[in-house]
Short mmCIF file of C-alpha atoms and ligand atoms in Angstrom, two decimals:
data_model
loop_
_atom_site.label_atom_id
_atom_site.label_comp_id
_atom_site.label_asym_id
_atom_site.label_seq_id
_atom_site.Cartn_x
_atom_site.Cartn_y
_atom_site.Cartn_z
CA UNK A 1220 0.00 0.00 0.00
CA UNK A 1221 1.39 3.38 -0.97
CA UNK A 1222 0.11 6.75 0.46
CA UNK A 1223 0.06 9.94 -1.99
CA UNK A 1224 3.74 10.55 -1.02
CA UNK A 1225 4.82 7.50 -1.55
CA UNK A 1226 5.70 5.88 1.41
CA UNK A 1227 4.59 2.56 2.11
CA UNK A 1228 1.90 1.58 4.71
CA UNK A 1229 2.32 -2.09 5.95
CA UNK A 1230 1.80 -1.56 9.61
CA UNK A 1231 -1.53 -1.54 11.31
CA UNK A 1232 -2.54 -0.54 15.16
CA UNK A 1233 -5.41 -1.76 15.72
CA UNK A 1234 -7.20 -0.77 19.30
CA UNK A 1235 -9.53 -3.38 20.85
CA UNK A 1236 -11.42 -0.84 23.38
CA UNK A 1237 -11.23 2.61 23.99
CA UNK A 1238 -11.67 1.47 28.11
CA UNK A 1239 -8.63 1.38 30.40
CA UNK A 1240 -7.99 0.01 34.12
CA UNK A 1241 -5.38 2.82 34.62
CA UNK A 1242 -5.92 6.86 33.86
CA UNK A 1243 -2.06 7.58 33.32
CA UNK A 1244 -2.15 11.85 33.86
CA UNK A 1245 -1.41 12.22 29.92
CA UNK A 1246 -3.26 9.64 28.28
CA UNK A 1247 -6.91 9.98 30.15
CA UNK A 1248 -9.06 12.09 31.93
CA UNK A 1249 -10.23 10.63 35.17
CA UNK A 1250 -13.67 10.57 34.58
CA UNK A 1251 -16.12 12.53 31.40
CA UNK A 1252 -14.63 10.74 28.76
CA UNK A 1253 -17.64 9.34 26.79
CA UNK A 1254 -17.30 5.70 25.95
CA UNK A 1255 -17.29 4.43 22.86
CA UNK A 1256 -21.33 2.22 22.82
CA UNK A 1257 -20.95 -1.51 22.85
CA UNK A 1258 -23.09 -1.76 19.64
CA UNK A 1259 -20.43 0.21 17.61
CA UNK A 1260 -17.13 -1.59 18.61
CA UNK A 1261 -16.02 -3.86 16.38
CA UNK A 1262 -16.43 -7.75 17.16
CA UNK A 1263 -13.35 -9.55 16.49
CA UNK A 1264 -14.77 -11.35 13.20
CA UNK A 1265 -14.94 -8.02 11.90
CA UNK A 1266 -11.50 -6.90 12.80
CA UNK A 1267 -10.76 -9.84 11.51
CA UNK A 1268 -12.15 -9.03 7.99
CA UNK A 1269 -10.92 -5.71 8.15
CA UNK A 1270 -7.38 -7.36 9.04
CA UNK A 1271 -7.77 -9.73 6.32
CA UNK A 1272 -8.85 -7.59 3.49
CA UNK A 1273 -5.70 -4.95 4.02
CA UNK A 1274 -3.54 -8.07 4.11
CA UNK A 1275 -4.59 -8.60 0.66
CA UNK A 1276 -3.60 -5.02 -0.49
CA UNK A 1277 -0.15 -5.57 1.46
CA UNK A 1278 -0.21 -4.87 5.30
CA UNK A 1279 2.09 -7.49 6.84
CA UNK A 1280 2.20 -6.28 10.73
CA UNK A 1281 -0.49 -5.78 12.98
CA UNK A 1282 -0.13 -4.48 16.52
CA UNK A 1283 -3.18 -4.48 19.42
CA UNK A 1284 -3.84 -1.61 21.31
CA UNK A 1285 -6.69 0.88 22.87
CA UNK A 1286 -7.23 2.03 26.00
CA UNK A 1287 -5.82 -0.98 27.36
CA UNK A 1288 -6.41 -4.11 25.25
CA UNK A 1289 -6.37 -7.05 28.41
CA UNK A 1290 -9.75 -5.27 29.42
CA UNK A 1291 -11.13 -7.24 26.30
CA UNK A 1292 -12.77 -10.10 27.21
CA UNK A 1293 -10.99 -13.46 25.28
CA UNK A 1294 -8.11 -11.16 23.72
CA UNK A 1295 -6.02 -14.27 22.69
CA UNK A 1296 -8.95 -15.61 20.57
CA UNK A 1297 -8.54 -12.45 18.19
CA UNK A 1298 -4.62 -12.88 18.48
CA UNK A 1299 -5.16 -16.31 16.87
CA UNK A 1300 -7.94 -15.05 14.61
CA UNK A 1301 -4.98 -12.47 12.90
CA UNK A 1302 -2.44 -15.30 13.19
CA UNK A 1303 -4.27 -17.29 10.57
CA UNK A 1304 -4.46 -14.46 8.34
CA UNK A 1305 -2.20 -15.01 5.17
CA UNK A 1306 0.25 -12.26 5.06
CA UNK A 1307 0.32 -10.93 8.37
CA UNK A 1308 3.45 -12.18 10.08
CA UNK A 1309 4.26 -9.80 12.75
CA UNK A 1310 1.28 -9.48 15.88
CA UNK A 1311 2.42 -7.72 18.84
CA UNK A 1312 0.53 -6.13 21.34
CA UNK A 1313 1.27 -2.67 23.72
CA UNK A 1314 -0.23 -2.85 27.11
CA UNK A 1315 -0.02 -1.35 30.67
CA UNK A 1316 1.05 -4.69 31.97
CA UNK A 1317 -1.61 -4.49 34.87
CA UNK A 1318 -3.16 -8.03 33.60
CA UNK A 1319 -0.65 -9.24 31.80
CA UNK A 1320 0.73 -11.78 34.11
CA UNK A 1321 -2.56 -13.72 33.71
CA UNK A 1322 -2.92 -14.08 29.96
CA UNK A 1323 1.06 -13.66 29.08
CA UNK A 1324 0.92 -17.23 27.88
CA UNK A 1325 -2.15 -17.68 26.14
CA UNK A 1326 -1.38 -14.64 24.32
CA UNK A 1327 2.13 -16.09 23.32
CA UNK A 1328 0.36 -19.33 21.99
CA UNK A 1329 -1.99 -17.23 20.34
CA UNK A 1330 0.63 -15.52 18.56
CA UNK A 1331 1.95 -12.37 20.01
CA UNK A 1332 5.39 -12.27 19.84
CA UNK A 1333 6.61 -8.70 20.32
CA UNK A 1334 5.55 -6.66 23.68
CA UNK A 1335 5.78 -3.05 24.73
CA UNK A 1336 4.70 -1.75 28.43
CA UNK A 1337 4.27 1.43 29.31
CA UNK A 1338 5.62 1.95 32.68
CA UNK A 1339 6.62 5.72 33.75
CA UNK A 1340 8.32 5.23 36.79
CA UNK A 1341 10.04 2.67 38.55
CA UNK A 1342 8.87 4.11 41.94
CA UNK A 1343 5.57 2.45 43.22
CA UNK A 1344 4.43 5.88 44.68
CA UNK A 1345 5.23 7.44 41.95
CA UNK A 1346 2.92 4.96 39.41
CA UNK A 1347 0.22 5.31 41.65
CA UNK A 1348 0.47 9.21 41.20
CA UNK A 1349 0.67 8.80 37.46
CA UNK A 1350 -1.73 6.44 36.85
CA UNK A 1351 -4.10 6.94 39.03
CA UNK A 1352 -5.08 3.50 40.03
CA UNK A 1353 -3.16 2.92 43.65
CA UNK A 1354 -1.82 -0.47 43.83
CA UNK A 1355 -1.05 -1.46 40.05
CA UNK A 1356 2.93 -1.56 40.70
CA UNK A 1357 3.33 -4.91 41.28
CA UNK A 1358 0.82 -6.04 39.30
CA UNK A 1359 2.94 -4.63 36.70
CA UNK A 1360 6.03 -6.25 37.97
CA UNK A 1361 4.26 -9.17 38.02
CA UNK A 1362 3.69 -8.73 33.96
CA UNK A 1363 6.57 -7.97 33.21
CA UNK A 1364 8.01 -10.79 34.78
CA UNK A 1365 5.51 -12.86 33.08
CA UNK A 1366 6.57 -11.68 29.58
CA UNK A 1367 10.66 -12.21 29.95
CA UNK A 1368 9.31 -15.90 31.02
CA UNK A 1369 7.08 -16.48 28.36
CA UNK A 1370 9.11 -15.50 25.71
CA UNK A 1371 8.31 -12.53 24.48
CA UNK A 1372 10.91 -11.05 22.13
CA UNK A 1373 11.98 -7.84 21.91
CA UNK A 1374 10.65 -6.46 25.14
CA UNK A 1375 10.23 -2.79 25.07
CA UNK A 1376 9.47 -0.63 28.08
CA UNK A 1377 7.89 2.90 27.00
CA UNK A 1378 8.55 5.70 29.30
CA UNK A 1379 6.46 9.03 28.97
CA UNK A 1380 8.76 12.28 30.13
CA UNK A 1381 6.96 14.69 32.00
CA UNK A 1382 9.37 17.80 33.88
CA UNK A 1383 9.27 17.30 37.70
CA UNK A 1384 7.45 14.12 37.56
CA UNK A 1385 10.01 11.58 36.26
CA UNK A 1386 12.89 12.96 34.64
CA UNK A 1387 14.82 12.10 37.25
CA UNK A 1388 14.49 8.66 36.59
CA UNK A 1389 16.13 8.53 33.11
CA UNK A 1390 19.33 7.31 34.22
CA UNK A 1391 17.61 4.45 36.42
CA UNK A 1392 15.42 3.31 33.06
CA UNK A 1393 18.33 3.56 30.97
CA UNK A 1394 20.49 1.66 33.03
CA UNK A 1395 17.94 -1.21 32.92
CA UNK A 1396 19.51 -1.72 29.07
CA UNK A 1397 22.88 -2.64 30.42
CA UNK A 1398 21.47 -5.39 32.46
CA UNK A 1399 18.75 -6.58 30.72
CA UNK A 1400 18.06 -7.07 26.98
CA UNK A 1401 15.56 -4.67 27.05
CA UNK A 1402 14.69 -1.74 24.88
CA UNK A 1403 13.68 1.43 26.97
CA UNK A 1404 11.98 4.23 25.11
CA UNK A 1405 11.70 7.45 26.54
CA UNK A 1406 8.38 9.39 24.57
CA UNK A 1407 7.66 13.15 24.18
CA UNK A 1408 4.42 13.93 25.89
CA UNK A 1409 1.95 14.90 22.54
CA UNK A 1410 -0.82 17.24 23.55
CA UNK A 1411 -4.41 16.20 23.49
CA UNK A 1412 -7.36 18.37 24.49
CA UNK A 1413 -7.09 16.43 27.87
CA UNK A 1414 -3.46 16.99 28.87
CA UNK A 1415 -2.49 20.73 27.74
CA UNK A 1416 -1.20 21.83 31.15
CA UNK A 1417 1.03 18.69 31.20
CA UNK A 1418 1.99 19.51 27.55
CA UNK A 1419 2.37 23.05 28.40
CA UNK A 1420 4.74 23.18 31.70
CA UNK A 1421 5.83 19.70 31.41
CA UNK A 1422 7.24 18.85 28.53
CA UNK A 1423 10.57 17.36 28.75
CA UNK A 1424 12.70 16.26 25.71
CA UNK A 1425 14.17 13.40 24.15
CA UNK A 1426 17.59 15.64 23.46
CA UNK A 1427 18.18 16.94 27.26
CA UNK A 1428 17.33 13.06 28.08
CA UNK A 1429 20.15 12.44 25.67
CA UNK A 1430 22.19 14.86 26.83
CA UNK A 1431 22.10 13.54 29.86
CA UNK A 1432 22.75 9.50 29.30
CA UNK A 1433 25.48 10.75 27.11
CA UNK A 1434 27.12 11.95 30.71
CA UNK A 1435 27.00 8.41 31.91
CA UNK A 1436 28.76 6.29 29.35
CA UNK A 1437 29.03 6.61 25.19
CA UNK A 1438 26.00 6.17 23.88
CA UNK A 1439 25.93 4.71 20.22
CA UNK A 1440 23.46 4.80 17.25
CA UNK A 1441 22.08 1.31 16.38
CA UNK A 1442 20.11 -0.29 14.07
CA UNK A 1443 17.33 -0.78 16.79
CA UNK A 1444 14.99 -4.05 17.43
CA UNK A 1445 12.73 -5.75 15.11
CA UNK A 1446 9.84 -3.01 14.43
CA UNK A 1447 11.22 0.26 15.01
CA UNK A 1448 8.70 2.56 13.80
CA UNK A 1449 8.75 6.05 14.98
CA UNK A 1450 11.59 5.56 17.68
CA UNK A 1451 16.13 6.63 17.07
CA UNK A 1452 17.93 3.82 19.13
CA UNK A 1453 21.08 3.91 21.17
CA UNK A 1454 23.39 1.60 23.07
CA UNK A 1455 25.73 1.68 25.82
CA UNK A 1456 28.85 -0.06 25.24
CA UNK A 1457 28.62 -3.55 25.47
CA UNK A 1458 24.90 -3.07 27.00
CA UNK A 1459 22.18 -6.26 26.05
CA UNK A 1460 19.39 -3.42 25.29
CA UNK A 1461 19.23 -0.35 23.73
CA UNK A 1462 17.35 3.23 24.85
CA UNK A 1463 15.15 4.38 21.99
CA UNK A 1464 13.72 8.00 22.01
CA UNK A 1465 10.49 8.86 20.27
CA UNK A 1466 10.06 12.54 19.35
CA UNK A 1467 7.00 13.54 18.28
CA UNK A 1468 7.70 17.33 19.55
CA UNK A 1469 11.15 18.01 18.94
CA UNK A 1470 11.58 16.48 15.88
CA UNK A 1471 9.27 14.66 12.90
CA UNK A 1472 9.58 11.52 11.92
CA UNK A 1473 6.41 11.44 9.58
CA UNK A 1474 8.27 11.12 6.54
CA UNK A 1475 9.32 7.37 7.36
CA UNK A 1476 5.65 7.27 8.69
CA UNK A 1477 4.25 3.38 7.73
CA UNK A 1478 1.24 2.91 9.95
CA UNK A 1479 -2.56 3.68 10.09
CA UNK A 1480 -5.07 2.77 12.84
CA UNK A 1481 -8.01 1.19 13.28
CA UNK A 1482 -10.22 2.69 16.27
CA UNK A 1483 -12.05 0.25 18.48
CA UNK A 1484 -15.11 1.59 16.42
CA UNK A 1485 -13.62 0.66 13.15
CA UNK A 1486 -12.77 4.36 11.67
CA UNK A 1487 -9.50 4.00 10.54
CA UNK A 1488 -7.12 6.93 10.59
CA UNK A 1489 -4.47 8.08 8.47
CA UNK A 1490 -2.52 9.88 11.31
CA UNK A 1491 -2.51 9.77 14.85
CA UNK A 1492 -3.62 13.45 15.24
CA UNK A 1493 -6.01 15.71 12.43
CA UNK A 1494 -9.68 14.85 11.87
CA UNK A 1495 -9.49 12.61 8.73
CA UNK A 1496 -10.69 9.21 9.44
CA UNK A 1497 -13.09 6.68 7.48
CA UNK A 1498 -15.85 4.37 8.79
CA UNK A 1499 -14.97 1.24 7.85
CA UNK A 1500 -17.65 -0.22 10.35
CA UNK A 1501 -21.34 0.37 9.32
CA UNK A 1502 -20.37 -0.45 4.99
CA UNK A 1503 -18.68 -3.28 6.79
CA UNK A 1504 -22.02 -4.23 8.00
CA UNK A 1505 -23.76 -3.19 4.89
CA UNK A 1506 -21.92 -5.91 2.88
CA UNK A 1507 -20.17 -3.47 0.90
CA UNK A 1508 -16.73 -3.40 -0.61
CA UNK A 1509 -14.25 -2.09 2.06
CA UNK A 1510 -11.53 -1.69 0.19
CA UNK A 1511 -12.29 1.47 -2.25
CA UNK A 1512 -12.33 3.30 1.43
CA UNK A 1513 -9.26 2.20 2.29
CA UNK A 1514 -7.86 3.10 -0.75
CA UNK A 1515 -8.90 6.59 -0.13
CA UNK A 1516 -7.77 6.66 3.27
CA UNK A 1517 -4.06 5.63 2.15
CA UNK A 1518 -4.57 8.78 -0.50
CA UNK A 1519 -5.34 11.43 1.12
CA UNK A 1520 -2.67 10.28 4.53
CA UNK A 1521 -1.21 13.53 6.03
CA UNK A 1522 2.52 14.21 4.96
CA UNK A 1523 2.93 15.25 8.89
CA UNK A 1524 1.25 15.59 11.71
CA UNK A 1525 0.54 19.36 12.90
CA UNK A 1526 0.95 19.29 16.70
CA UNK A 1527 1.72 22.25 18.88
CA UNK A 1528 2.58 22.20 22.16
CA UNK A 1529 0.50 22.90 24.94
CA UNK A 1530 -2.35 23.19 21.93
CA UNK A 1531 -4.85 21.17 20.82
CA UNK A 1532 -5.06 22.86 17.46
CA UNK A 1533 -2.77 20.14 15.76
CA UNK A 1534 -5.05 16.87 18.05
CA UNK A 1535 -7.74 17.29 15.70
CA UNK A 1536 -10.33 16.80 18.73
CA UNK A 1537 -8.70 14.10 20.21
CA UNK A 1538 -9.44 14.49 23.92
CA UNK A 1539 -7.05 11.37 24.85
CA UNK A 1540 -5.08 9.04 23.01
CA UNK A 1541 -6.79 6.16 24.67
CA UNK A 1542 -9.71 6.95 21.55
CA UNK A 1543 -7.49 5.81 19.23
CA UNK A 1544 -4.70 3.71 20.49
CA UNK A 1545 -1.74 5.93 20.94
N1 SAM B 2459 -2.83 0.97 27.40
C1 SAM B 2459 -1.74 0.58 26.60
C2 SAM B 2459 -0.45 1.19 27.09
O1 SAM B 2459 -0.51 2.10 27.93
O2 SAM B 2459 0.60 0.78 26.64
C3 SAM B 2459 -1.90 0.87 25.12
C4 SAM B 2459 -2.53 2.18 24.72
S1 SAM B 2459 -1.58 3.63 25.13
C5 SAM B 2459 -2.64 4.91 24.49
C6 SAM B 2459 -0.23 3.54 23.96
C7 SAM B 2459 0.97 4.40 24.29
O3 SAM B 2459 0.62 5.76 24.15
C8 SAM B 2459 1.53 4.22 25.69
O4 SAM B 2459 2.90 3.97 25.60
C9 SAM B 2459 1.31 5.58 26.33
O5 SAM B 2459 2.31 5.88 27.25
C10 SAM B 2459 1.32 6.48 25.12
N2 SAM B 2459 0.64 7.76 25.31
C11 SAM B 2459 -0.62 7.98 25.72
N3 SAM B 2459 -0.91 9.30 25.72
C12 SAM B 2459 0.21 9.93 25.31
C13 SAM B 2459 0.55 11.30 25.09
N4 SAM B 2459 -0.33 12.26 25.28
N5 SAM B 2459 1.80 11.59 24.65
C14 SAM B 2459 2.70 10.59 24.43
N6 SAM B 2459 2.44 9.29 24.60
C15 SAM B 2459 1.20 8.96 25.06
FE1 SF4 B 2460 -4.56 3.49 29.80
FE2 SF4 B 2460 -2.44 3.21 28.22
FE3 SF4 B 2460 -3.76 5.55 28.36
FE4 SF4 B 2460 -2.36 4.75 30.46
S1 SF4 B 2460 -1.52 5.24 28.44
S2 SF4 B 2460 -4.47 5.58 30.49
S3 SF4 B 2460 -2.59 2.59 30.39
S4 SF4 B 2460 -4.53 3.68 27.56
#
């Protein structure tokens, strides 16, 4: 699939819910979201189809996401719904870890291979704080733990920089990567219309995090892990993992942009951010030919996002990323 500047589109997020078990400060307001109604999600046959029918036009990876996908009852059937689909060979699923522990190895079976966990801190006062759901810490410790046993391979940890909230903690996640073959990614906050005083006073960058790990030891370019998208990777010398930065603020990376999404209630989207986005859903349900829409949507893709920060002129309306699946 080729978008009207001629990059290539092969990667699809697709988000399960738009519900969450945590309300991490940036992501989600704690409460006046409006939920997405049960009759307009997507059941995972018609994922499935939606899945299916890209594969055909040349999408090869697939990744799960929402709000938080484990919240979805019987997430490992879908996994092994997309597993069968000729084409697709790379599933891998982002997640808060909260509930991971319990499905870790069905959803291995099922055919997830790749992880990423957001985790923000590594202090257990300080995850309550962010996400707003005392008591998930070792829950998430416990998922973690879960996916370096089951397998999953390449384990990434994201990390979400916010000024006075866990920059401090920068050195402590990177150092993880010299012990560990894990790849920590440290994420500029991206303003939604539900986090501008976080993206206005908070904002913390992925250069003075640099800067900084570039005091400890030499930090070198690499090639990165299997399914770098948006993310620049480093290494320490001789270090098992890597520390990724993701830059949405300081610096665009749309022009090696090779994704779309799929919201939980089947619009998919171009780009993360703007208000261009195509029902897939109800001609889904009408029996009619998907794939003319998709067509379109790959046309008229954005050449870059237009986010400002501490504005939600460049969100297009998005209120919280958990709508769409980050
Ligand atoms: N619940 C899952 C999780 O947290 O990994 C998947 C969905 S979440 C929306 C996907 C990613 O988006 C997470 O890594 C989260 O930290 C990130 N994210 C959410 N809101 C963000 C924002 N405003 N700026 C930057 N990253 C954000
Ligand atoms: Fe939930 Fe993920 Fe958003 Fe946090 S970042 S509120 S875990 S969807």
């Amino acid at each position: 699939m080729k978008d009207g500047f001629g990059r290539t589109v092969e990667y699809l997020r697709v988000s399960v819910t738009d519900k969450c078990n945590l309300r991490c400060v940036y992501c989600m307001p704690l409460e006046g979201l409006p939920w997405m109604k049960r009759s307009e999600i997507l059941d995972y046959e018609e994922i499935e189809q939606i899945v299916r029918t890209m594969a055909g036009m040349g999408l090869r990876r697939v990744r799960i996401t929402g709000g938080e996908p484990l919240v979805r009852r019987d997430l490992p059937d879908l996994v092994a719904m997309l597993a069968k689909v000729p084409g697709i060979d790379d599933l891998s699923l982002s997640t808060n870890a909260v509930l991971l522990e319990e499905h870790a190895d069905a959803l291995r079976t099922a055919g997830v291979r790749r992880i990423n966990v957001s985790l923000d801190s590594l202090r257990e006062d300080r995850v309550d704080d962010i996400a707003r759901r005392p008591g998930s810490f070792p829950r998430i410790m416990a998922g973690l733990d879960a996916a370096e046993r089951v397998g999953f391979e390449p384990i990434k940890l994201n990390v979400v920089l916010m000024r006075g909230v866990n920059d401090d903690e920068i050195e402590a996640f990177a150092e993880i990567t010299r012990r560990r073959p894990w790849h920590v990614r440290f994420i500029e906050v991206m303003p939604t219309g539900g986090n501008l005083g976080i993206s206005a006073d908070q904002f913390f960058s992925c250069q003075a995090a640099l800067r900084r790990l570039g005091r400890l030891a030499d930090l070198s370019p690499v090639e990165g892990p299997k399914g770098n998208g948006p993310a620049d990777y480093y290494r320490f010398p001789g270090a098992p993992g890597t520390v990724g930065v993701i830059t949405p603020m300081s610096h665009n990376y749309c022009d090696r942009c090779n994704r779309m999404r799929l919201t939980a209630d089947g619009h998919l989207r171009p780009c993360l951010f703007g208000h261009l986005q195509t029902n897939l859903r109800d001609p889904l349900r009408e029996g009619r030919s998907i794939v003319p829409l998709i067509e379109e949507t790959l046309r008229v893709k954005p050449e870059r996002h237009h986010l400002v920060q501490g504005s939600a002129v460049g969100s297009g309306g998005l209120v919280a990323l958990s709508q769409t699946g980050g």
